[in-house]
Amino acid sequence: MSTATVTPAAPATTKLSQLEGLKKITKVVADTGDFESMRAYKPQDATTNPSLILQAATKAEYVHILDKVIADRKNTGLTGHAQIEDVTDHLLVAFGLEILKIVPGRVSTETDARLSFDTAGSIAKAHQLIALYEKNGISRDRVLIKIASTWEGIKAAEQLGKEGIHCNLTLLFSLAQAIACAEAKVQLISPFVGRILDWFKASTKKDYAPAEDPGVKSVTEIYNYYKNYGYKTEVMGASFRNKGEITELAGCDLLTISPALLGELAASAEPLPRKLDPATAAQACTLKQVHLDEKTFRFQLNEDAMATEKTAEGIRKFAADIVKFEQVIAGKL
């Protein structure tokens, strides 16, 4: 009878999901107004926009937030559009406050898209939103004010940054917009990967593999440019159409992802190699550093048909959703 000691087998190691693997190299952000999704996937930050808040505020499980804000703000003495605007601001912040109870990091709250070409108006709206957060005990370090990446929006963010109000420049589709944001020392940009893909698919009538996806290539170019030239502005890929776009940008500073795609990442145990890395950005960057004044920015943006069209379309869509939002509030009032 053998007396050899049998070493117990090591317990099987559980493979990390792609979501958990991604969290090790990229700050994962939830792109939703749905609280339960945030609790399920445990992102660091969350982003919202008027479309997402409109969807959430009209769902049965969240309508109590809208009802409470309206009850609280009904007797302010304001009337007409001023009252609706007041309720809208309070509702956006009310959702932000609930989100900040769930995520440990920051929430992005969007300004009115109708202010996209109004620097002073964007600054004033940011002041209003930040004041509401601070009144509720939230430090401005936990809030990103979302503003469209127009010249006027970038100038507003530049001024707000000097006041310690951090901004997320959204609806960004071009290197020109990204460079202008970096030179304005904007905190964070959100290049829209999926909407870039949408434009190219419609324009060329062809499909793209994730590595050749024009949106992926745009974010990669911006990321490498920023890291090579030492810009501190954070890059957060946004608006994804498929999981492949996300995995091709693994290693980006942040990625803001819808609940459906967070679910796909959580369900997959496929390998997730790092694709973007500050250590290799200098070798990957082939662009010379440029500096943009207003006229150069406007011309370069105008020369980029995709960026011009998608920025304008995005502003129109967000503005339309703000109007729908206001109609819901007006109906409740």
mmCIF file of C-alpha atoms in Angstrom:
data_model
loop_
_atom_site.group_PDB
_atom_site.id
_atom_site.type_symbol
_atom_site.label_atom_id
_atom_site.label_comp_id
_atom_site.label_asym_id
_atom_site.label_seq_id
_atom_site.Cartn_x
_atom_site.Cartn_y
_atom_site.Cartn_z
ATOM 1 C CA MET A 1 0.000 0.000 0.000
ATOM 2 C CA SER A 2 1.520 3.308 -1.067
ATOM 3 C CA THR A 3 2.136 5.940 1.600
ATOM 4 C CA ALA A 4 2.870 8.736 -0.905
ATOM 5 C CA THR A 5 1.145 11.988 -0.043
ATOM 6 C CA VAL A 6 -1.343 13.097 -2.643
ATOM 7 C CA THR A 7 -1.239 16.841 -3.208
ATOM 8 C CA PRO A 8 -4.781 18.138 -3.569
ATOM 9 C CA ALA A 9 -5.512 19.576 -6.967
ATOM 10 C CA ALA A 10 -5.465 23.347 -7.099
ATOM 11 C CA PRO A 11 -8.956 24.769 -7.329
ATOM 12 C CA ALA A 12 -9.947 25.650 -10.872
ATOM 13 C CA THR A 13 -9.469 29.309 -11.555
ATOM 14 C CA THR A 14 -12.496 31.160 -12.794
ATOM 15 C CA LYS A 15 -11.848 33.074 -15.961
ATOM 16 C CA LEU A 16 -12.469 36.794 -15.750
ATOM 17 C CA SER A 17 -15.307 38.081 -17.855
ATOM 18 C CA GLN A 18 -14.405 40.628 -20.506
ATOM 19 C CA LEU A 19 -16.132 43.248 -18.370
ATOM 20 C CA GLU A 20 -13.947 42.483 -15.357
ATOM 21 C CA GLY A 21 -10.874 42.367 -17.580
ATOM 22 C CA LEU A 22 -11.777 45.710 -19.111
ATOM 23 C CA LYS A 23 -12.166 47.281 -15.667
ATOM 24 C CA LYS A 24 -8.510 46.459 -14.945
ATOM 25 C CA ILE A 25 -7.237 48.672 -17.793
ATOM 26 C CA THR A 26 -10.054 51.145 -18.508
ATOM 27 C CA LYS A 27 -12.471 53.089 -16.341
ATOM 28 C CA VAL A 28 -15.878 51.600 -17.194
ATOM 29 C CA VAL A 29 -18.780 54.058 -17.291
ATOM 30 C CA ALA A 30 -22.499 53.233 -17.568
ATOM 31 C CA ASP A 31 -24.308 55.069 -20.348
ATOM 32 C CA THR A 32 -27.827 54.985 -18.958
ATOM 33 C CA GLY A 33 -30.374 56.554 -16.658
ATOM 34 C CA ASP A 34 -31.344 53.129 -15.344
ATOM 35 C CA PHE A 35 -30.246 52.646 -11.734
ATOM 36 C CA GLU A 36 -30.653 48.862 -11.680
ATOM 37 C CA SER A 37 -28.191 48.454 -14.562
ATOM 38 C CA MET A 38 -25.635 50.464 -12.615
ATOM 39 C CA ARG A 39 -26.115 48.304 -9.535
ATOM 40 C CA ALA A 40 -25.711 45.158 -11.648
ATOM 41 C CA TYR A 41 -22.557 46.127 -13.547
ATOM 42 C CA LYS A 42 -20.824 48.319 -10.930
ATOM 43 C CA PRO A 43 -19.302 50.997 -13.197
ATOM 44 C CA GLN A 44 -16.973 53.679 -11.856
ATOM 45 C CA ASP A 45 -18.894 56.604 -13.385
ATOM 46 C CA ALA A 46 -22.167 57.154 -15.231
ATOM 47 C CA THR A 47 -23.194 59.372 -18.129
ATOM 48 C CA THR A 48 -26.642 60.651 -18.966
ATOM 49 C CA ASN A 49 -28.150 62.808 -21.691
ATOM 50 C CA PRO A 50 -31.623 64.272 -22.281
ATOM 51 C CA SER A 51 -32.676 61.220 -24.326
ATOM 52 C CA LEU A 52 -31.709 58.774 -21.555
ATOM 53 C CA ILE A 53 -33.306 60.830 -18.778
ATOM 54 C CA LEU A 54 -36.480 61.256 -20.860
ATOM 55 C CA GLN A 55 -36.673 57.467 -21.260
ATOM 56 C CA ALA A 56 -36.054 56.865 -17.570
ATOM 57 C CA ALA A 57 -38.314 59.618 -16.189
ATOM 58 C CA THR A 58 -41.338 58.263 -18.032
ATOM 59 C CA LYS A 59 -40.867 54.662 -16.800
ATOM 60 C CA ALA A 60 -43.134 53.499 -13.986
ATOM 61 C CA GLU A 61 -40.231 52.720 -11.652
ATOM 62 C CA TYR A 62 -38.772 56.243 -11.938
ATOM 63 C CA VAL A 63 -41.793 58.475 -12.421
ATOM 64 C CA HIS A 64 -41.875 59.112 -8.640
ATOM 65 C CA ILE A 65 -38.670 61.171 -9.048
ATOM 66 C CA LEU A 66 -40.375 63.382 -11.615
ATOM 67 C CA ASP A 67 -43.494 63.667 -9.458
ATOM 68 C CA LYS A 68 -41.468 64.656 -6.389
ATOM 69 C CA VAL A 69 -39.521 67.344 -8.248
ATOM 70 C CA ILE A 70 -42.739 68.810 -9.646
ATOM 71 C CA ALA A 71 -44.362 68.784 -6.193
ATOM 72 C CA ASP A 72 -41.308 70.473 -4.676
ATOM 73 C CA ARG A 73 -41.058 73.138 -7.399
ATOM 74 C CA LYS A 74 -44.747 73.829 -8.022
ATOM 75 C CA ASN A 75 -44.990 76.853 -5.720
ATOM 76 C CA THR A 76 -41.791 78.713 -6.597
ATOM 77 C CA GLY A 77 -43.708 81.613 -8.111
ATOM 78 C CA LEU A 78 -42.224 80.883 -11.527
ATOM 79 C CA THR A 79 -44.540 80.514 -14.508
ATOM 80 C CA GLY A 80 -44.400 79.467 -18.147
ATOM 81 C CA HIS A 81 -41.044 78.484 -19.636
ATOM 82 C CA ALA A 82 -39.103 79.696 -16.575
ATOM 83 C CA GLN A 83 -41.003 77.202 -14.415
ATOM 84 C CA ILE A 84 -40.479 74.352 -16.889
ATOM 85 C CA GLU A 85 -36.759 75.140 -17.132
ATOM 86 C CA ASP A 86 -36.501 75.202 -13.331
ATOM 87 C CA VAL A 87 -38.183 71.783 -13.050
ATOM 88 C CA THR A 88 -35.987 70.400 -15.850
ATOM 89 C CA ASP A 89 -32.773 71.465 -14.102
ATOM 90 C CA HIS A 90 -33.945 70.033 -10.779
ATOM 91 C CA LEU A 91 -34.984 66.767 -12.441
ATOM 92 C CA LEU A 92 -31.634 66.322 -14.208
ATOM 93 C CA VAL A 93 -29.866 66.874 -10.893
ATOM 94 C CA ALA A 94 -32.329 64.617 -9.025
ATOM 95 C CA PHE A 95 -31.366 61.750 -11.343
ATOM 96 C CA GLY A 96 -27.702 62.666 -10.928
ATOM 97 C CA LEU A 97 -28.029 62.557 -7.134
ATOM 98 C CA GLU A 98 -29.585 59.085 -7.260
ATOM 99 C CA ILE A 99 -26.836 57.893 -9.615
ATOM 100 C CA LEU A 100 -24.135 59.215 -7.277
ATOM 101 C CA LYS A 101 -25.552 57.007 -4.509
ATOM 102 C CA ILE A 102 -24.687 54.031 -6.729
ATOM 103 C CA VAL A 103 -21.448 54.874 -8.563
ATOM 104 C CA PRO A 104 -18.300 55.762 -6.605
ATOM 105 C CA GLY A 105 -17.054 58.254 -9.193
ATOM 106 C CA ARG A 106 -18.672 60.942 -11.328
ATOM 107 C CA VAL A 107 -21.931 61.594 -13.108
ATOM 108 C CA SER A 108 -22.188 63.532 -16.373
ATOM 109 C CA THR A 109 -25.172 65.888 -16.589
ATOM 110 C CA GLU A 110 -25.925 67.569 -19.897
ATOM 111 C CA THR A 111 -26.674 71.224 -20.538
ATOM 112 C CA ASP A 112 -29.509 72.239 -22.857
ATOM 113 C CA ALA A 113 -28.449 71.413 -26.442
ATOM 114 C CA ARG A 114 -30.155 74.614 -27.588
ATOM 115 C CA LEU A 115 -27.247 76.446 -25.918
ATOM 116 C CA SER A 116 -24.667 74.717 -28.116
ATOM 117 C CA PHE A 117 -23.749 77.960 -29.887
ATOM 118 C CA ASP A 118 -24.097 80.183 -26.810
ATOM 119 C CA THR A 119 -20.947 80.391 -24.695
ATOM 120 C CA ALA A 120 -22.426 82.652 -22.016
ATOM 121 C CA GLY A 121 -25.646 80.628 -21.890
ATOM 122 C CA SER A 122 -23.738 77.358 -21.490
ATOM 123 C CA ILE A 123 -21.671 78.824 -18.656
ATOM 124 C CA ALA A 124 -24.793 80.113 -16.906
ATOM 125 C CA LYS A 125 -26.528 76.732 -17.228
ATOM 126 C CA ALA A 126 -23.448 74.941 -15.863
ATOM 127 C CA HIS A 127 -23.431 77.322 -12.887
ATOM 128 C CA GLN A 128 -27.105 76.518 -12.215
ATOM 129 C CA LEU A 129 -26.553 72.755 -12.339
ATOM 130 C CA ILE A 130 -23.409 72.824 -10.197
ATOM 131 C CA ALA A 131 -25.148 75.074 -7.631
ATOM 132 C CA LEU A 132 -27.961 72.503 -7.325
ATOM 133 C CA TYR A 133 -25.476 69.675 -6.815
ATOM 134 C CA GLU A 134 -23.524 71.664 -4.226
ATOM 135 C CA LYS A 135 -26.757 72.588 -2.423
ATOM 136 C CA ASN A 136 -27.272 68.840 -2.034
ATOM 137 C CA GLY A 137 -23.781 68.307 -0.630
ATOM 138 C CA ILE A 138 -22.124 67.009 -3.820
ATOM 139 C CA SER A 139 -18.617 68.237 -4.591
ATOM 140 C CA ARG A 140 -18.077 69.600 -8.094
ATOM 141 C CA ASP A 141 -15.318 66.995 -8.484
ATOM 142 C CA ARG A 142 -18.052 64.364 -8.774
ATOM 143 C CA VAL A 143 -19.909 66.106 -11.589
ATOM 144 C CA LEU A 144 -19.064 66.523 -15.268
ATOM 145 C CA ILE A 145 -21.111 69.103 -17.170
ATOM 146 C CA LYS A 146 -21.778 67.838 -20.697
ATOM 147 C CA ILE A 147 -21.540 70.420 -23.474
ATOM 148 C CA ALA A 148 -21.502 69.926 -27.258
ATOM 149 C CA SER A 149 -18.090 70.163 -28.958
ATOM 150 C CA THR A 150 -18.807 73.365 -30.871
ATOM 151 C CA TRP A 151 -16.324 76.245 -30.730
ATOM 152 C CA GLU A 152 -18.702 78.041 -28.357
ATOM 153 C CA GLY A 153 -19.071 74.946 -26.194
ATOM 154 C CA ILE A 154 -15.302 74.462 -25.992
ATOM 155 C CA LYS A 155 -14.803 78.098 -24.965
ATOM 156 C CA ALA A 156 -17.495 77.695 -22.288
ATOM 157 C CA ALA A 157 -15.733 74.582 -20.955
ATOM 158 C CA GLU A 158 -12.407 76.410 -20.932
ATOM 159 C CA GLN A 159 -13.846 79.142 -18.709
ATOM 160 C CA LEU A 160 -15.676 76.675 -16.479
ATOM 161 C CA GLY A 161 -12.483 74.668 -16.025
ATOM 162 C CA LYS A 162 -10.755 77.752 -14.641
ATOM 163 C CA GLU A 163 -13.538 77.884 -12.022
ATOM 164 C CA GLY A 164 -13.037 74.252 -11.026
ATOM 165 C CA ILE A 165 -16.145 73.091 -12.889
ATOM 166 C CA HIS A 166 -15.206 70.028 -14.928
ATOM 167 C CA CYS A 167 -16.746 69.396 -18.345
ATOM 168 C CA ASN A 168 -17.395 66.452 -20.628
ATOM 169 C CA LEU A 169 -17.342 67.624 -24.255
ATOM 170 C CA THR A 170 -19.855 65.473 -26.075
ATOM 171 C CA LEU A 171 -20.918 65.084 -29.720
ATOM 172 C CA LEU A 172 -17.261 64.908 -30.733
ATOM 173 C CA PHE A 173 -16.495 63.423 -34.148
ATOM 174 C CA SER A 174 -13.176 64.851 -35.341
ATOM 175 C CA LEU A 175 -9.533 65.380 -34.481
ATOM 176 C CA ALA A 176 -10.042 69.152 -34.835
ATOM 177 C CA GLN A 177 -12.663 69.096 -32.064
ATOM 178 C CA ALA A 178 -10.413 66.900 -29.913
ATOM 179 C CA ILE A 179 -7.375 69.172 -30.359
ATOM 180 C CA ALA A 180 -9.382 72.295 -29.538
ATOM 181 C CA CYS A 181 -10.688 70.597 -26.370
ATOM 182 C CA ALA A 182 -7.192 69.546 -25.297
ATOM 183 C CA GLU A 183 -5.795 73.033 -25.847
ATOM 184 C CA ALA A 184 -8.683 74.446 -23.783
ATOM 185 C CA LYS A 185 -7.671 72.041 -20.981
ATOM 186 C CA VAL A 186 -11.108 70.411 -20.987
ATOM 187 C CA GLN A 187 -11.408 67.635 -18.402
ATOM 188 C CA LEU A 188 -12.833 64.925 -20.668
ATOM 189 C CA ILE A 189 -14.043 64.315 -24.217
ATOM 190 C CA SER A 190 -16.575 61.783 -25.522
ATOM 191 C CA PRO A 191 -15.803 60.788 -29.138
ATOM 192 C CA PHE A 192 -18.901 59.074 -30.582
ATOM 193 C CA VAL A 193 -17.647 55.806 -32.058
ATOM 194 C CA GLY A 194 -20.948 54.322 -33.229
ATOM 195 C CA ARG A 195 -22.307 57.447 -34.869
ATOM 196 C CA ILE A 196 -19.097 57.762 -36.891
ATOM 197 C CA LEU A 197 -19.603 54.156 -38.019
ATOM 198 C CA ASP A 198 -23.244 54.933 -38.898
ATOM 199 C CA TRP A 199 -22.166 57.754 -41.208
ATOM 200 C CA PHE A 200 -19.520 55.700 -43.006
ATOM 201 C CA LYS A 201 -21.811 52.703 -43.447
ATOM 202 C CA ALA A 202 -24.471 54.947 -44.976
ATOM 203 C CA SER A 203 -21.895 56.728 -47.127
ATOM 204 C CA THR A 204 -19.894 53.724 -48.401
ATOM 205 C CA LYS A 205 -22.630 51.043 -48.262
ATOM 206 C CA LYS A 206 -20.202 48.599 -46.637
ATOM 207 C CA ASP A 207 -19.685 46.946 -43.280
ATOM 208 C CA TYR A 208 -16.527 47.312 -41.214
ATOM 209 C CA ALA A 209 -14.694 44.817 -39.013
ATOM 210 C CA PRO A 210 -14.033 46.234 -35.518
ATOM 211 C CA ALA A 211 -10.321 46.878 -36.190
ATOM 212 C CA GLU A 212 -11.222 48.841 -39.354
ATOM 213 C CA ASP A 213 -14.213 50.618 -37.819
ATOM 214 C CA PRO A 214 -13.839 54.360 -38.629
ATOM 215 C CA GLY A 215 -15.066 55.287 -35.133
ATOM 216 C CA VAL A 216 -12.497 53.005 -33.492
ATOM 217 C CA LYS A 217 -9.746 54.438 -35.690
ATOM 218 C CA SER A 218 -10.798 58.003 -34.821
ATOM 219 C CA VAL A 219 -10.644 57.393 -31.058
ATOM 220 C CA THR A 220 -7.330 55.552 -31.399
ATOM 221 C CA GLU A 221 -5.849 58.501 -33.319
ATOM 222 C CA ILE A 222 -7.082 61.000 -30.706
ATOM 223 C CA TYR A 223 -5.834 58.865 -27.805
ATOM 224 C CA ASN A 224 -2.357 58.458 -29.308
ATOM 225 C CA TYR A 225 -2.156 62.176 -30.160
ATOM 226 C CA TYR A 226 -3.086 63.183 -26.612
ATOM 227 C CA LYS A 227 -0.648 60.794 -24.953
ATOM 228 C CA ASN A 228 2.191 61.615 -27.343
ATOM 229 C CA TYR A 229 1.920 65.365 -26.763
ATOM 230 C CA GLY A 230 1.198 65.196 -23.051
ATOM 231 C CA TYR A 231 -2.384 66.479 -22.978
ATOM 232 C CA LYS A 232 -4.188 65.723 -19.712
ATOM 233 C CA THR A 233 -7.710 65.684 -21.195
ATOM 234 C CA GLU A 234 -9.320 62.275 -20.621
ATOM 235 C CA VAL A 235 -10.580 60.286 -23.621
ATOM 236 C CA MET A 236 -13.882 58.438 -23.139
ATOM 237 C CA GLY A 237 -15.117 56.439 -26.116
ATOM 238 C CA ALA A 238 -18.920 56.611 -26.380
ATOM 239 C CA SER A 239 -21.912 55.624 -28.504
ATOM 240 C CA PHE A 240 -21.013 52.007 -29.274
ATOM 241 C CA ARG A 241 -22.866 49.861 -31.775
ATOM 242 C CA ASN A 242 -21.277 46.490 -30.960
ATOM 243 C CA LYS A 243 -18.974 44.762 -28.487
ATOM 244 C CA GLY A 244 -16.129 44.617 -30.995
ATOM 245 C CA GLU A 245 -15.801 48.405 -30.980
ATOM 246 C CA ILE A 246 -15.335 48.271 -27.213
ATOM 247 C CA THR A 247 -12.757 45.486 -27.192
ATOM 248 C CA GLU A 248 -10.752 47.278 -29.908
ATOM 249 C CA LEU A 249 -10.489 50.286 -27.559
ATOM 250 C CA ALA A 250 -9.515 48.324 -24.433
ATOM 251 C CA GLY A 251 -7.045 50.490 -22.532
ATOM 252 C CA CYS A 252 -8.691 53.808 -23.435
ATOM 253 C CA ASP A 253 -8.935 56.150 -20.422
ATOM 254 C CA LEU A 254 -12.676 55.543 -20.104
ATOM 255 C CA LEU A 255 -15.432 53.875 -22.123
ATOM 256 C CA THR A 256 -19.110 54.679 -21.550
ATOM 257 C CA ILE A 257 -21.216 51.650 -22.389
ATOM 258 C CA SER A 258 -24.944 50.902 -22.616
ATOM 259 C CA PRO A 259 -26.468 48.239 -20.324
ATOM 260 C CA ALA A 260 -26.998 45.853 -23.258
ATOM 261 C CA LEU A 261 -23.321 45.896 -24.202
ATOM 262 C CA LEU A 262 -22.216 45.762 -20.557
ATOM 263 C CA GLY A 263 -24.265 42.568 -20.404
ATOM 264 C CA GLU A 264 -22.501 41.125 -23.461
ATOM 265 C CA LEU A 265 -19.095 41.888 -21.943
ATOM 266 C CA ALA A 266 -20.112 40.352 -18.622
ATOM 267 C CA ALA A 267 -21.290 37.191 -20.395
ATOM 268 C CA SER A 268 -18.064 36.695 -22.380
ATOM 269 C CA ALA A 269 -14.838 35.122 -21.130
ATOM 270 C CA GLU A 270 -12.924 35.637 -24.390
ATOM 271 C CA PRO A 271 -9.407 37.097 -24.073
ATOM 272 C CA LEU A 272 -9.273 40.884 -23.896
ATOM 273 C CA PRO A 273 -5.854 42.154 -25.006
ATOM 274 C CA ARG A 274 -4.981 45.779 -24.306
ATOM 275 C CA LYS A 275 -5.160 47.820 -27.536
ATOM 276 C CA LEU A 276 -4.481 51.381 -26.331
ATOM 277 C CA ASP A 277 -1.540 52.112 -24.063
ATOM 278 C CA PRO A 278 0.236 55.355 -23.102
ATOM 279 C CA ALA A 279 3.546 53.483 -23.304
ATOM 280 C CA THR A 280 3.150 52.819 -27.039
ATOM 281 C CA ALA A 281 1.242 55.979 -28.008
ATOM 282 C CA ALA A 282 4.361 57.889 -29.075
ATOM 283 C CA GLN A 283 5.328 55.183 -31.572
ATOM 284 C CA ALA A 284 1.737 54.912 -32.817
ATOM 285 C CA CYS A 285 1.206 58.664 -33.287
ATOM 286 C CA THR A 286 2.144 59.829 -36.786
ATOM 287 C CA LEU A 287 0.620 63.315 -36.514
ATOM 288 C CA LYS A 288 2.493 66.554 -36.019
ATOM 289 C CA GLN A 289 1.246 68.736 -33.186
ATOM 290 C CA VAL A 290 -0.986 71.588 -34.349
ATOM 291 C CA HIS A 291 -2.611 74.556 -32.629
ATOM 292 C CA LEU A 292 -6.053 75.758 -33.629
ATOM 293 C CA ASP A 293 -7.495 79.243 -33.487
ATOM 294 C CA GLU A 294 -11.194 79.773 -34.163
ATOM 295 C CA LYS A 295 -11.002 80.242 -37.917
ATOM 296 C CA THR A 296 -8.746 77.190 -38.356
ATOM 297 C CA PHE A 297 -11.005 75.080 -36.157
ATOM 298 C CA ARG A 298 -14.110 76.091 -38.097
ATOM 299 C CA PHE A 299 -12.466 75.440 -41.462
ATOM 300 C CA GLN A 300 -11.090 72.029 -40.460
ATOM 301 C CA LEU A 301 -14.455 70.992 -39.039
ATOM 302 C CA ASN A 302 -16.188 72.229 -42.193
ATOM 303 C CA GLU A 303 -13.799 70.162 -44.336
ATOM 304 C CA ASP A 304 -14.868 67.025 -42.445
ATOM 305 C CA ALA A 305 -18.333 66.267 -43.837
ATOM 306 C CA MET A 306 -18.959 63.421 -41.391
ATOM 307 C CA ALA A 307 -18.070 65.480 -38.300
ATOM 308 C CA THR A 308 -20.024 68.513 -39.505
ATOM 309 C CA GLU A 309 -23.141 66.491 -40.263
ATOM 310 C CA LYS A 310 -23.047 64.282 -37.161
ATOM 311 C CA THR A 311 -22.394 67.197 -34.770
ATOM 312 C CA ALA A 312 -25.331 69.135 -36.236
ATOM 313 C CA GLU A 313 -27.575 66.063 -36.233
ATOM 314 C CA GLY A 314 -26.672 65.251 -32.621
ATOM 315 C CA ILE A 315 -27.470 68.775 -31.449
ATOM 316 C CA ARG A 316 -30.827 68.658 -33.267
ATOM 317 C CA LYS A 317 -31.728 65.292 -31.710
ATOM 318 C CA PHE A 318 -30.776 66.301 -28.162
ATOM 319 C CA ALA A 319 -32.612 69.623 -28.592
ATOM 320 C CA ALA A 320 -35.714 67.745 -29.785
ATOM 321 C CA ASP A 321 -35.563 65.485 -26.724
ATOM 322 C CA ILE A 322 -35.300 68.501 -24.423
ATOM 323 C CA VAL A 323 -38.499 69.820 -26.038
ATOM 324 C CA LYS A 324 -40.214 66.432 -25.453
ATOM 325 C CA PHE A 325 -38.904 66.487 -21.892
ATOM 326 C CA GLU A 326 -40.427 69.929 -21.369
ATOM 327 C CA GLN A 327 -43.746 68.753 -22.821
ATOM 328 C CA VAL A 328 -43.879 65.881 -20.305
ATOM 329 C CA ILE A 329 -43.183 68.344 -17.484
ATOM 330 C CA ALA A 330 -45.731 70.847 -18.783
ATOM 331 C CA GLY A 331 -48.335 68.072 -18.890
ATOM 332 C CA LYS A 332 -47.601 67.193 -15.251
ATOM 333 C CA LEU A 333 -47.715 70.852 -14.175
#
